[in-house]
Coordinates of C-alpha atoms in Angstrom, one line a residue:
X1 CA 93.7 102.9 47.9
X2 CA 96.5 101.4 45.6
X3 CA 100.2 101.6 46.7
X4 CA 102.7 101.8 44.3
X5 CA 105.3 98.6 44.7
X6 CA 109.1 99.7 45.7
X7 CA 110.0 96.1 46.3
X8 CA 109.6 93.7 43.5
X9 CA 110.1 90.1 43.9
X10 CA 112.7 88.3 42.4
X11 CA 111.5 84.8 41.7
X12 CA 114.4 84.0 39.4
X13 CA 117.5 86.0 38.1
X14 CA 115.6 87.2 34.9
X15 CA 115.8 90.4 33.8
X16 CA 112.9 91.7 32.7
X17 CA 111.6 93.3 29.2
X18 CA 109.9 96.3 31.0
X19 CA 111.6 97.8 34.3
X20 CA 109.0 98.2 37.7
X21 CA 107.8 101.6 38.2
X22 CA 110.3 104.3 40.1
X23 CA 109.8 104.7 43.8
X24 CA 109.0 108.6 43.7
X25 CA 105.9 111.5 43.8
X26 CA 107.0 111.7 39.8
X27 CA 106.0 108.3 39.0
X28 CA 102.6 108.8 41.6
X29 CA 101.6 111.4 39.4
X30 CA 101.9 109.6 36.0
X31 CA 100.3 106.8 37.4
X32 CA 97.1 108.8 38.5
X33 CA 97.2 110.3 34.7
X34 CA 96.9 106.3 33.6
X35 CA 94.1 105.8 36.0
X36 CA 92.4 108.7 34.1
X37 CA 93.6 108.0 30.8
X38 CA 90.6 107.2 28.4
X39 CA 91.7 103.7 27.5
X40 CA 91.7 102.6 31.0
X41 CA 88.1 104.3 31.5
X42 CA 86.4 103.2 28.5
X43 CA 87.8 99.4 29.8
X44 CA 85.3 100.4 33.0
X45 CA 82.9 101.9 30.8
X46 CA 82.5 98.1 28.8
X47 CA 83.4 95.9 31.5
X48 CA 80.4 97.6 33.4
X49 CA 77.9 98.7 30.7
X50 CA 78.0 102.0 31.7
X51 CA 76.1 103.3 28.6
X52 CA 73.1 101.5 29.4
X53 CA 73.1 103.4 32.8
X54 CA 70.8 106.9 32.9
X55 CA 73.1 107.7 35.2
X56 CA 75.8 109.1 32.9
X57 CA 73.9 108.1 29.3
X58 CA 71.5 111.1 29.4
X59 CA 70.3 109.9 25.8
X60 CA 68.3 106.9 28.0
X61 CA 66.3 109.0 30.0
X62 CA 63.0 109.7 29.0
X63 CA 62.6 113.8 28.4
X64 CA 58.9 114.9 29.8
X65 CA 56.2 115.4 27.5
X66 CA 55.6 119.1 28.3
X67 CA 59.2 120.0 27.4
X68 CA 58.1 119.8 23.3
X69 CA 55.7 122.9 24.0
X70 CA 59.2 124.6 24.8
X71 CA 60.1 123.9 21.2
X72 CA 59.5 126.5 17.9
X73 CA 59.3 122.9 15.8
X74 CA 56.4 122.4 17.6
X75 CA 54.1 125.3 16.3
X76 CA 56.5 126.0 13.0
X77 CA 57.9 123.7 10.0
X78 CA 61.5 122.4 11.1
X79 CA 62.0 123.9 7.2
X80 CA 60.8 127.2 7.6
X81 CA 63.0 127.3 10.9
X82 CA 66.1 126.7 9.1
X83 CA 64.9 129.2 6.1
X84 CA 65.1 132.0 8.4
X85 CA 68.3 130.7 10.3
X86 CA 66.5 129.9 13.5
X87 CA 67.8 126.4 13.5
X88 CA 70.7 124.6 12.0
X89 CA 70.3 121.9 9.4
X90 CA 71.0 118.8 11.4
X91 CA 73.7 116.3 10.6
X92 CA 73.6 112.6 10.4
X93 CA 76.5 110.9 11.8
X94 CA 77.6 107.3 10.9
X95 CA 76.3 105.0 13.6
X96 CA 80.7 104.4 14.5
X97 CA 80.8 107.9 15.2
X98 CA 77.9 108.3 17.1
X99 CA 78.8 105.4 19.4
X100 CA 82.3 107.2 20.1
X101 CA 80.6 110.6 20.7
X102 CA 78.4 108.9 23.5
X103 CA 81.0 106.6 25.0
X104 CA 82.9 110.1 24.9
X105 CA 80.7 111.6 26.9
X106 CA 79.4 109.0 29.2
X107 CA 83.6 109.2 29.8
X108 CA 83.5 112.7 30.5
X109 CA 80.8 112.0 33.3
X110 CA 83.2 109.2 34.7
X111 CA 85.7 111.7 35.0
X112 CA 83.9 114.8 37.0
X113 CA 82.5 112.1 39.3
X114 CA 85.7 110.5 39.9
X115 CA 88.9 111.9 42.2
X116 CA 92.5 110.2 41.7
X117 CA 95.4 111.5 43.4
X118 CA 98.3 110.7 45.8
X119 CA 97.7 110.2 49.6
X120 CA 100.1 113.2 51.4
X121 CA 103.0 112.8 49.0
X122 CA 103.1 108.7 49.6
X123 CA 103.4 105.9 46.9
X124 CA 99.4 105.4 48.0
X125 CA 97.0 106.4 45.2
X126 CA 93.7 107.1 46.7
X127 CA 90.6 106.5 43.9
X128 CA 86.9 107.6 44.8
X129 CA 84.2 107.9 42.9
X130 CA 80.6 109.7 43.3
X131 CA 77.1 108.1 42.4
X132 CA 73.6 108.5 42.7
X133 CA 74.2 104.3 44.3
X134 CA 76.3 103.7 47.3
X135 CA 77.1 100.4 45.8
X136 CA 77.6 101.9 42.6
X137 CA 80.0 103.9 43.8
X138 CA 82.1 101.4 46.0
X139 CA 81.6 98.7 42.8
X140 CA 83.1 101.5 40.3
X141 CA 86.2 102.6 42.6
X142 CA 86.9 98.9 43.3
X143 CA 86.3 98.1 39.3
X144 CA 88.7 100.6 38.5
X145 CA 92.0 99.8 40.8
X146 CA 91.4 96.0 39.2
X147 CA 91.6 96.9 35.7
X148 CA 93.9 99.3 36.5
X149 CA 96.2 96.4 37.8
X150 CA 95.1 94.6 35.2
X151 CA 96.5 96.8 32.4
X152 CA 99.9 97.2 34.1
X153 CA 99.7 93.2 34.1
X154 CA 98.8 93.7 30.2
X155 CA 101.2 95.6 29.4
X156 CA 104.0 93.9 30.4
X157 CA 102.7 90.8 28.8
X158 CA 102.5 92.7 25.6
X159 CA 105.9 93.7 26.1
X160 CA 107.0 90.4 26.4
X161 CA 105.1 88.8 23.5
X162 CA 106.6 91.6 21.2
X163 CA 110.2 90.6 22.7
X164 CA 109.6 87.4 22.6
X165 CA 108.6 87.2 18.6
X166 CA 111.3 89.7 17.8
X167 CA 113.9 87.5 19.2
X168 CA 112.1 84.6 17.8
X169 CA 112.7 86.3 14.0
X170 CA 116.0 87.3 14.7
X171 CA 117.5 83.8 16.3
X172 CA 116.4 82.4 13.0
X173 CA 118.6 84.7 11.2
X174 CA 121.5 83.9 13.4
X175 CA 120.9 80.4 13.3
X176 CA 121.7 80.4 9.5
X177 CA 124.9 82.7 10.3
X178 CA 126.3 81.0 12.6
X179 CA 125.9 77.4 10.9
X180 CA 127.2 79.6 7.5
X181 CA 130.0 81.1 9.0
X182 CA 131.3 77.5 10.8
X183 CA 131.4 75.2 7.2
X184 CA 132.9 78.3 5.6
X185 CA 135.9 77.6 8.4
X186 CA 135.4 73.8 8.3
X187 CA 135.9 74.5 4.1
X188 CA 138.8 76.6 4.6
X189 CA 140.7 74.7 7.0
X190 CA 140.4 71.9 5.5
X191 CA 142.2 74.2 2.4
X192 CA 145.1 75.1 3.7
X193 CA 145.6 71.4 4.9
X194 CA 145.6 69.9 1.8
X195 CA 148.1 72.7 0.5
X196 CA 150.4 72.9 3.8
X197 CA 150.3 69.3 5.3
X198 CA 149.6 68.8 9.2
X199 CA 151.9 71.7 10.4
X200 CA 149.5 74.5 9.9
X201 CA 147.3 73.2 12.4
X202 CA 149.9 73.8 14.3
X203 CA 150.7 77.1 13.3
X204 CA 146.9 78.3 13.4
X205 CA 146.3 77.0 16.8
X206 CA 149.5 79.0 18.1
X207 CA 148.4 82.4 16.5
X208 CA 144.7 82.0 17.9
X209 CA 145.9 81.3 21.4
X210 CA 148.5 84.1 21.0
X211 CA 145.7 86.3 19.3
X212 CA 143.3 85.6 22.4
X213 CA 145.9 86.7 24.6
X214 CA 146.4 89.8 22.4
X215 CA 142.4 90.5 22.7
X216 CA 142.4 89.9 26.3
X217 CA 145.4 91.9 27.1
X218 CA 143.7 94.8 24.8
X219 CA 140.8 94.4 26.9
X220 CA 142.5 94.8 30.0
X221 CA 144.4 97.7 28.6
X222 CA 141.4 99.2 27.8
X223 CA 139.9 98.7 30.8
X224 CA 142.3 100.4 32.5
X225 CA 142.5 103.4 30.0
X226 CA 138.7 103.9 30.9
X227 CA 139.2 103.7 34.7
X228 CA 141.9 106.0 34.4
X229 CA 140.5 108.3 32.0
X230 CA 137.5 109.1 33.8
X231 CA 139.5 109.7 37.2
X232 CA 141.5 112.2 35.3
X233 CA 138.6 113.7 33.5
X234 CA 136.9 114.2 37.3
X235 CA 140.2 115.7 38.5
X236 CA 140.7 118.0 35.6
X237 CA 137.2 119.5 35.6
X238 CA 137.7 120.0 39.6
X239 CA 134.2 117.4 40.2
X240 CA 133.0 117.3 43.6
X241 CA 132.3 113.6 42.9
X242 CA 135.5 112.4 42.0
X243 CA 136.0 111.1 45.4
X244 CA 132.3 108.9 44.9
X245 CA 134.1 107.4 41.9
X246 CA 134.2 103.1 42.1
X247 CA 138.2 103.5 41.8
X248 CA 138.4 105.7 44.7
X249 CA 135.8 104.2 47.0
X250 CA 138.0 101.5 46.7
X251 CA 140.5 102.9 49.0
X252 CA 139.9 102.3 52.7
X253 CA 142.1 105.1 53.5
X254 CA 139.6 107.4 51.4
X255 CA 137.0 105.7 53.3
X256 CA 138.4 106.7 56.7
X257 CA 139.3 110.1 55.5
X258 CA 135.9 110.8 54.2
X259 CA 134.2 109.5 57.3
X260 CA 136.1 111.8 59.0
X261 CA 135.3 114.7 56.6
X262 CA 131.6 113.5 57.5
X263 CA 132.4 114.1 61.1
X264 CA 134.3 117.5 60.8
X265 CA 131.3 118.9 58.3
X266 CA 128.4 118.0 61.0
X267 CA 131.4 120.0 63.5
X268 CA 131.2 122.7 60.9
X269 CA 128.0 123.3 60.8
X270 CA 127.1 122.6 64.8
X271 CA 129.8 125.3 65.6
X272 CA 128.7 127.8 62.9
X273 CA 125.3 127.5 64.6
X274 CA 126.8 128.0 68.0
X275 CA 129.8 130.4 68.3
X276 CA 129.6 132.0 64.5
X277 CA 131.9 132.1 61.6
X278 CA 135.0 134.0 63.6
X279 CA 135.4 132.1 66.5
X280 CA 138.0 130.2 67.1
X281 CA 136.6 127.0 67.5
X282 CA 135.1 127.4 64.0
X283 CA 138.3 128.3 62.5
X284 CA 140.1 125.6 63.7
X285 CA 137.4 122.9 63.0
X286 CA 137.5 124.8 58.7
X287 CA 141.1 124.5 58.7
X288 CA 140.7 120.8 59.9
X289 CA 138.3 120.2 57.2
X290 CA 140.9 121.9 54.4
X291 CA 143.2 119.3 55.7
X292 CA 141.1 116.7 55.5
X293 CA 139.7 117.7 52.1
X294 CA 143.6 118.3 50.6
X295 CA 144.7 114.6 52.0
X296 CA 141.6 113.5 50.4
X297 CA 142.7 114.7 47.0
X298 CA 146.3 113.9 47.3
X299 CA 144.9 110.0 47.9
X300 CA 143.2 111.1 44.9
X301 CA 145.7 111.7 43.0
X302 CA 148.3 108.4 44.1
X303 CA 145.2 106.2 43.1
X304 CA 145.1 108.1 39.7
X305 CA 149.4 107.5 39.2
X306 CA 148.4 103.9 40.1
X307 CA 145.8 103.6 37.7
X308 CA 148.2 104.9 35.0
X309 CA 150.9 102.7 36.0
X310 CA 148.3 99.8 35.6
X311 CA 147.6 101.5 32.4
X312 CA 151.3 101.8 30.9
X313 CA 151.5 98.0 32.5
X314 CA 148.4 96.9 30.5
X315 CA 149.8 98.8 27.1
X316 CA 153.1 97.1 27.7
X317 CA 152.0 93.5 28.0
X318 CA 149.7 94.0 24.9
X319 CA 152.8 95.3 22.7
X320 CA 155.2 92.2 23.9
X321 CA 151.8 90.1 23.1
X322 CA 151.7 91.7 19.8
X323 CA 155.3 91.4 19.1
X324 CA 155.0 88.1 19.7
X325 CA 152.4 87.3 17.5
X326 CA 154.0 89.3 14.7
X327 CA 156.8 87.4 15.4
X328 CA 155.1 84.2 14.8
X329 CA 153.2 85.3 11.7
X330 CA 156.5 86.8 10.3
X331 CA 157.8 82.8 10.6
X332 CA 154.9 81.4 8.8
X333 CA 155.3 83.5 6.0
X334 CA 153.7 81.1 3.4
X335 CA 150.8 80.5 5.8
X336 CA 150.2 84.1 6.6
X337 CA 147.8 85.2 4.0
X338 CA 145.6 81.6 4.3
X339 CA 146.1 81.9 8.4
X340 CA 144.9 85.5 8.5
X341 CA 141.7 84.7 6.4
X342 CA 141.6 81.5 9.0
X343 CA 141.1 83.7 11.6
X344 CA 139.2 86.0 10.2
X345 CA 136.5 83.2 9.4
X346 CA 136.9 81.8 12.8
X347 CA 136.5 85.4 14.7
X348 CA 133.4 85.6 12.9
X349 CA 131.8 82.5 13.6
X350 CA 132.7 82.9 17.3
X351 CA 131.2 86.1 17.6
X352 CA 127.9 84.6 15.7
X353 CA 128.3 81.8 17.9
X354 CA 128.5 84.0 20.8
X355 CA 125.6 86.6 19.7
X356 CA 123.4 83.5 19.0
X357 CA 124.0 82.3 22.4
X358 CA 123.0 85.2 24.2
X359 CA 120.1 85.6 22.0
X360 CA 119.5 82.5 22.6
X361 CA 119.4 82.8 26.5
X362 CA 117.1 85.9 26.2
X363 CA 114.9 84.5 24.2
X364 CA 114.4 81.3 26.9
X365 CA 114.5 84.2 29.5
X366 CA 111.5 86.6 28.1
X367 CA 109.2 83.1 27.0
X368 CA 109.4 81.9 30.7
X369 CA 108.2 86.0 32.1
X370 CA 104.8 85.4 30.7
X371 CA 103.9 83.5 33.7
X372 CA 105.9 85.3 36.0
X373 CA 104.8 88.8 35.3
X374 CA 103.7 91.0 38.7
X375 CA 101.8 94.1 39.0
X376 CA 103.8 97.2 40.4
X377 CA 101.0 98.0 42.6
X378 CA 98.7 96.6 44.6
X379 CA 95.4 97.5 46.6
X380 CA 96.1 98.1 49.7
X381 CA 92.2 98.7 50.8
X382 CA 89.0 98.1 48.6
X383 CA 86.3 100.9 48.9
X384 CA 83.5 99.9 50.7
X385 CA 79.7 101.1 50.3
X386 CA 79.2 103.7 52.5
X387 CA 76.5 103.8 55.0
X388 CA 75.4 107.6 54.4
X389 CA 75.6 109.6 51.3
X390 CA 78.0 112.5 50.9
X391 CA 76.2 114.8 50.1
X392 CA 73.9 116.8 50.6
X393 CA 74.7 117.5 54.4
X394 CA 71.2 117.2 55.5
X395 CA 72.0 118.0 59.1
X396 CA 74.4 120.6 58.3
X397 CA 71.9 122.5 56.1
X398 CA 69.1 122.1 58.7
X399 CA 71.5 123.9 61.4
X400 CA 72.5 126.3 58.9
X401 CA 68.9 126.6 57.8
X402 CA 67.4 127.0 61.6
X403 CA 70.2 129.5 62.2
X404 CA 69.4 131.4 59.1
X405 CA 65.8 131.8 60.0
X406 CA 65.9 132.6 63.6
X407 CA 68.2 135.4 62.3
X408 CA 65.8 136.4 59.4
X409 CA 62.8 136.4 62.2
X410 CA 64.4 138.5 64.3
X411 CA 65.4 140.3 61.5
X412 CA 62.1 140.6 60.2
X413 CA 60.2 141.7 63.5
X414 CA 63.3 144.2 64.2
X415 CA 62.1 146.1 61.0
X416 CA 58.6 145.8 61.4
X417 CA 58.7 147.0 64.8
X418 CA 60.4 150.3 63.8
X419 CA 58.1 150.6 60.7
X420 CA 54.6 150.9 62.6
X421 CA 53.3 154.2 63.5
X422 CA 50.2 153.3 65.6
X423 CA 49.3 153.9 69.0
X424 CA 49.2 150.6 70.8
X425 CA 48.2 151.9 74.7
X426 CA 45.9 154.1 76.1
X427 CA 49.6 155.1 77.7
X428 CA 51.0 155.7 74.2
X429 CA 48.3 158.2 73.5
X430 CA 48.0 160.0 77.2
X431 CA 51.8 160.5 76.4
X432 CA 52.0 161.9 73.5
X433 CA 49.0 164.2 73.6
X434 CA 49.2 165.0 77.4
X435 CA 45.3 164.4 78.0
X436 CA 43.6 161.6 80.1
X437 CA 42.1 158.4 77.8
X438 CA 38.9 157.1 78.8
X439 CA 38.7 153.8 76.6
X440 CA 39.6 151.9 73.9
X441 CA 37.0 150.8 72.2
X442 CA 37.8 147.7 69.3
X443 CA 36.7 148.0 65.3
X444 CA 33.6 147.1 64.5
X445 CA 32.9 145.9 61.0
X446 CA 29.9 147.5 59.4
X447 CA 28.4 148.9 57.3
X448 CA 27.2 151.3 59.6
X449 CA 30.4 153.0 60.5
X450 CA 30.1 154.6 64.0
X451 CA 26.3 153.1 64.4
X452 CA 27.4 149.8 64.0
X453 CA 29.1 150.2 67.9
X454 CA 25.9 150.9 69.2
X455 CA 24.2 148.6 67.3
X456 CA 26.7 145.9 68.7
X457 CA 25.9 146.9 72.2
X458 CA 22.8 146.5 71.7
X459 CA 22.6 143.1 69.7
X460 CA 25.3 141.8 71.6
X461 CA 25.6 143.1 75.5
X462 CA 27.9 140.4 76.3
X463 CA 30.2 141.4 73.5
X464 CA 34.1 142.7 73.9
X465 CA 32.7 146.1 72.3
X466 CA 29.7 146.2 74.2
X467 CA 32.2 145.9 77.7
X468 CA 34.4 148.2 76.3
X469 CA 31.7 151.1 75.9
X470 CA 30.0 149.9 79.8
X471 CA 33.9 151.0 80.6
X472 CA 33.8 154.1 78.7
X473 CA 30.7 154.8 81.0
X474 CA 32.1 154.4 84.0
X475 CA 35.3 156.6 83.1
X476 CA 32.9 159.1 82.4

């Protein structure tokens, strides 16, 4: 049995290239479809050298000798066979193919033999396999839950080492920008020094100060255009999940008010139950909730004015910002054109700068998950070699086998019974033909017919036949 890992542990704050598995039946299922995916099963069928076993290579067994008298090749020409369409002419396939048609089918045998699925809608895979071997069968269910931990443990190392060169390639890259993009500043500054003298140092580190601002304040702005946005676009398309949103669960009066719509719903439904939909109880306890639900959305509403007003309040700090900084650049009218292209340069090379960096830190991050990777499952209990086989159920089939018999017998002797038409008695016959019977006397075989009685008398006095005719007598 495997269980499917809902807990993962977090050695270090790394995210990682490939996210750990979903806890739901969903991602049980597609798990069991790995466990029987070829790949992972021709991985059992080399780790064990499962096509040199007879046991599912049928090509290894040796076919008896009388099954070639079974053949027409035998007595007739394979060509005159094929002449008159009897056989097909055969085909010879490349030695590649023929090893993929046999691992193919030695696959195929796996598969009927093996049974994958979840454990009573669990995160528990149960794997079990059927063989000829009890310890066959325990080795192959136990091989397969390793490798198939194995190739989750694979492919997340593959993921990595793919991650890891890409970023590899594409630091490189930046590298080279970044270092480009910083002399072209370093060239440029060093420009508009020459031409403007010491004050434009000045001047540039005044409009990139000012310009942060601006950027931060458009952030902000931004920011609070989003939050506001999406309240409004809840509360225009009448979204029973406005009231879930992060700007609203803010609120601990929304809190409290939704607790108690929590409270008034389980009332709901409890009265409904109890009394019906016209009682008076129930009425009260909807009318409650409509309250409840209206203050709700009238909070909803103050915290979506106060969003806007945050908004307008953003908007209106980035347009003094931006005033500002058109008011400087409108000063430094001869350094305008050279300060623009300044900046220009600079923004570039910080956002190089910055793109290398967190490149950078990914790239450290995904080399060091090589050695950290972890399986998202684990076996929770190896299969062990059983002590009996599975099947057949010999003492099931004896039962059924003894019952069946004893019925059959019965059976048997009921219809026999009602099939004979002999006398049996001498009371049979005095019954049936109303006269008295003297003797029975038994069947004598010879030759003789009738004679042959008295000839047994005679040779044999102390005979059954010779007492039955001394009865006779005395009847008589």
């Amino acid at each position: 049995q495997v269980m499917i890992e809902s807990r993962q542990q977090k050695v270090a704050n790394i995210e990682s290239v490939i996210s750990g598995l979903t806890p739901d039946l969903a991602a049980v299922v597609s798990e069991v479809e790995v466990i029987l995916s070829q790949s992972l099963l021709n991985k059992l069928l080399i780790k064990l050298a499962l096509d040199q076993d007879t046991e599912f290579n049928s090509e290894l067994l040796e076919k008896p000798s009388w099954q070639k008298y079974l053949k027409l090749e035998t007595y007739i020409p394979i060509d005159w066979l094929i002449s008159l369409g009897l056989k097909k002419p055969g085909i010879t396939l490349p030695r590649q193919e023929r090893v993929e048609l046999t691992n193919s089918n030695i696959i195929s045998a796996i598969r009927r033999n093996l049974t994958v699925g979840p454990v009573r809608s669990s995160l528990v895979i149960s794997i079990g396999f059927t063989s000829e071997n009890p310890r066959k069968a325990a080795l192959i269910a136990n091989t397969i839950a390793d490798l198939y931990i194995v190739d989750q443990l694979e492919a997340k190392y593959e993921a990595t080492q793919r991650a890891t060169s890409w970023l590899s390639e594409r630091l490189s890259n930046l590298k080279d920008k970044v270092q480009f993009s910083e002399r072209a500043v370093e060239r440029y500054r060093a420009r508009i020094a020459a031409k403007f003298g010491q004050q434009t140092e000045l001047t540039t580190q005044q409009l990139s100060e000012l310009n942060t601002q601006v950027i931060l304040a458009q952030t902000k702005r931004a920011e609070a255009k989003a939050r506001y946005e999406r309240v409004k676009e809840l509360l225009s398309s009448k979204d029973a999940t406005v009231s879930s949103s992060a700007e609203v669960l803010k609120s601990p009066l929304i809190r409290r008010l939704r607790v108690q719509e929590t409270e008034v719903i389980r009332k709901v439904s409890e009265l409904k139950s109890r009394y019906g939909e016209r009682h008076p109880k129930m009425i009260k306890a909807k009318s409650e909730l409509r309250e409840l639900r209206f203050a709700i959305g009238i909070e909803v509403e103050k915290i979506a004015q106060s969003l806007l007003n945050e908004m307008r309040v953003a908007r209106a700090r980035e347009s003094t910002l931006q005033e500002n900084l058109n008011r400087l650049e409108g000063k430094s009218t001869k350094q305008s054109a050279a300060s623009v292209r300044l900046r220009e340069l600079e923004r570039e090379a910080q956002a190089n700068r910055v793109l290398y960096e967190n490149f950078l830190n990914r790239f450290k991050e995904t080399s060091s998950q090589a050695d950290l990777q972890q399986a998202d499952a684990r076996i929770i209990s190896r299969a062990a070699v059983p002590s009996a086989p599975s099947f057949p159920k010999k003492k099931l089939i004896v039962l059924l086998a003894g019952i069946s018999g004893l019925l059959f017998s019965f059976i048997l002797v009921f219809v026999i019974e009602n099939m004979q038409n002999v006398f049996r008695s001498t009371d049979e016959l005095e019954e049936e033909f109303g006269i008295p019977v003297l003797g029975i006397v038994p069947s004598v075989s010879n030759l003789l017919g009738r004679a042959g009685v008295a000839r047994a008398v005679v040779d044999k006095p102390s005979s059954v036949a010779a007492e039955s005719v001394r009865n006779i007598l005395t009847s008589i």
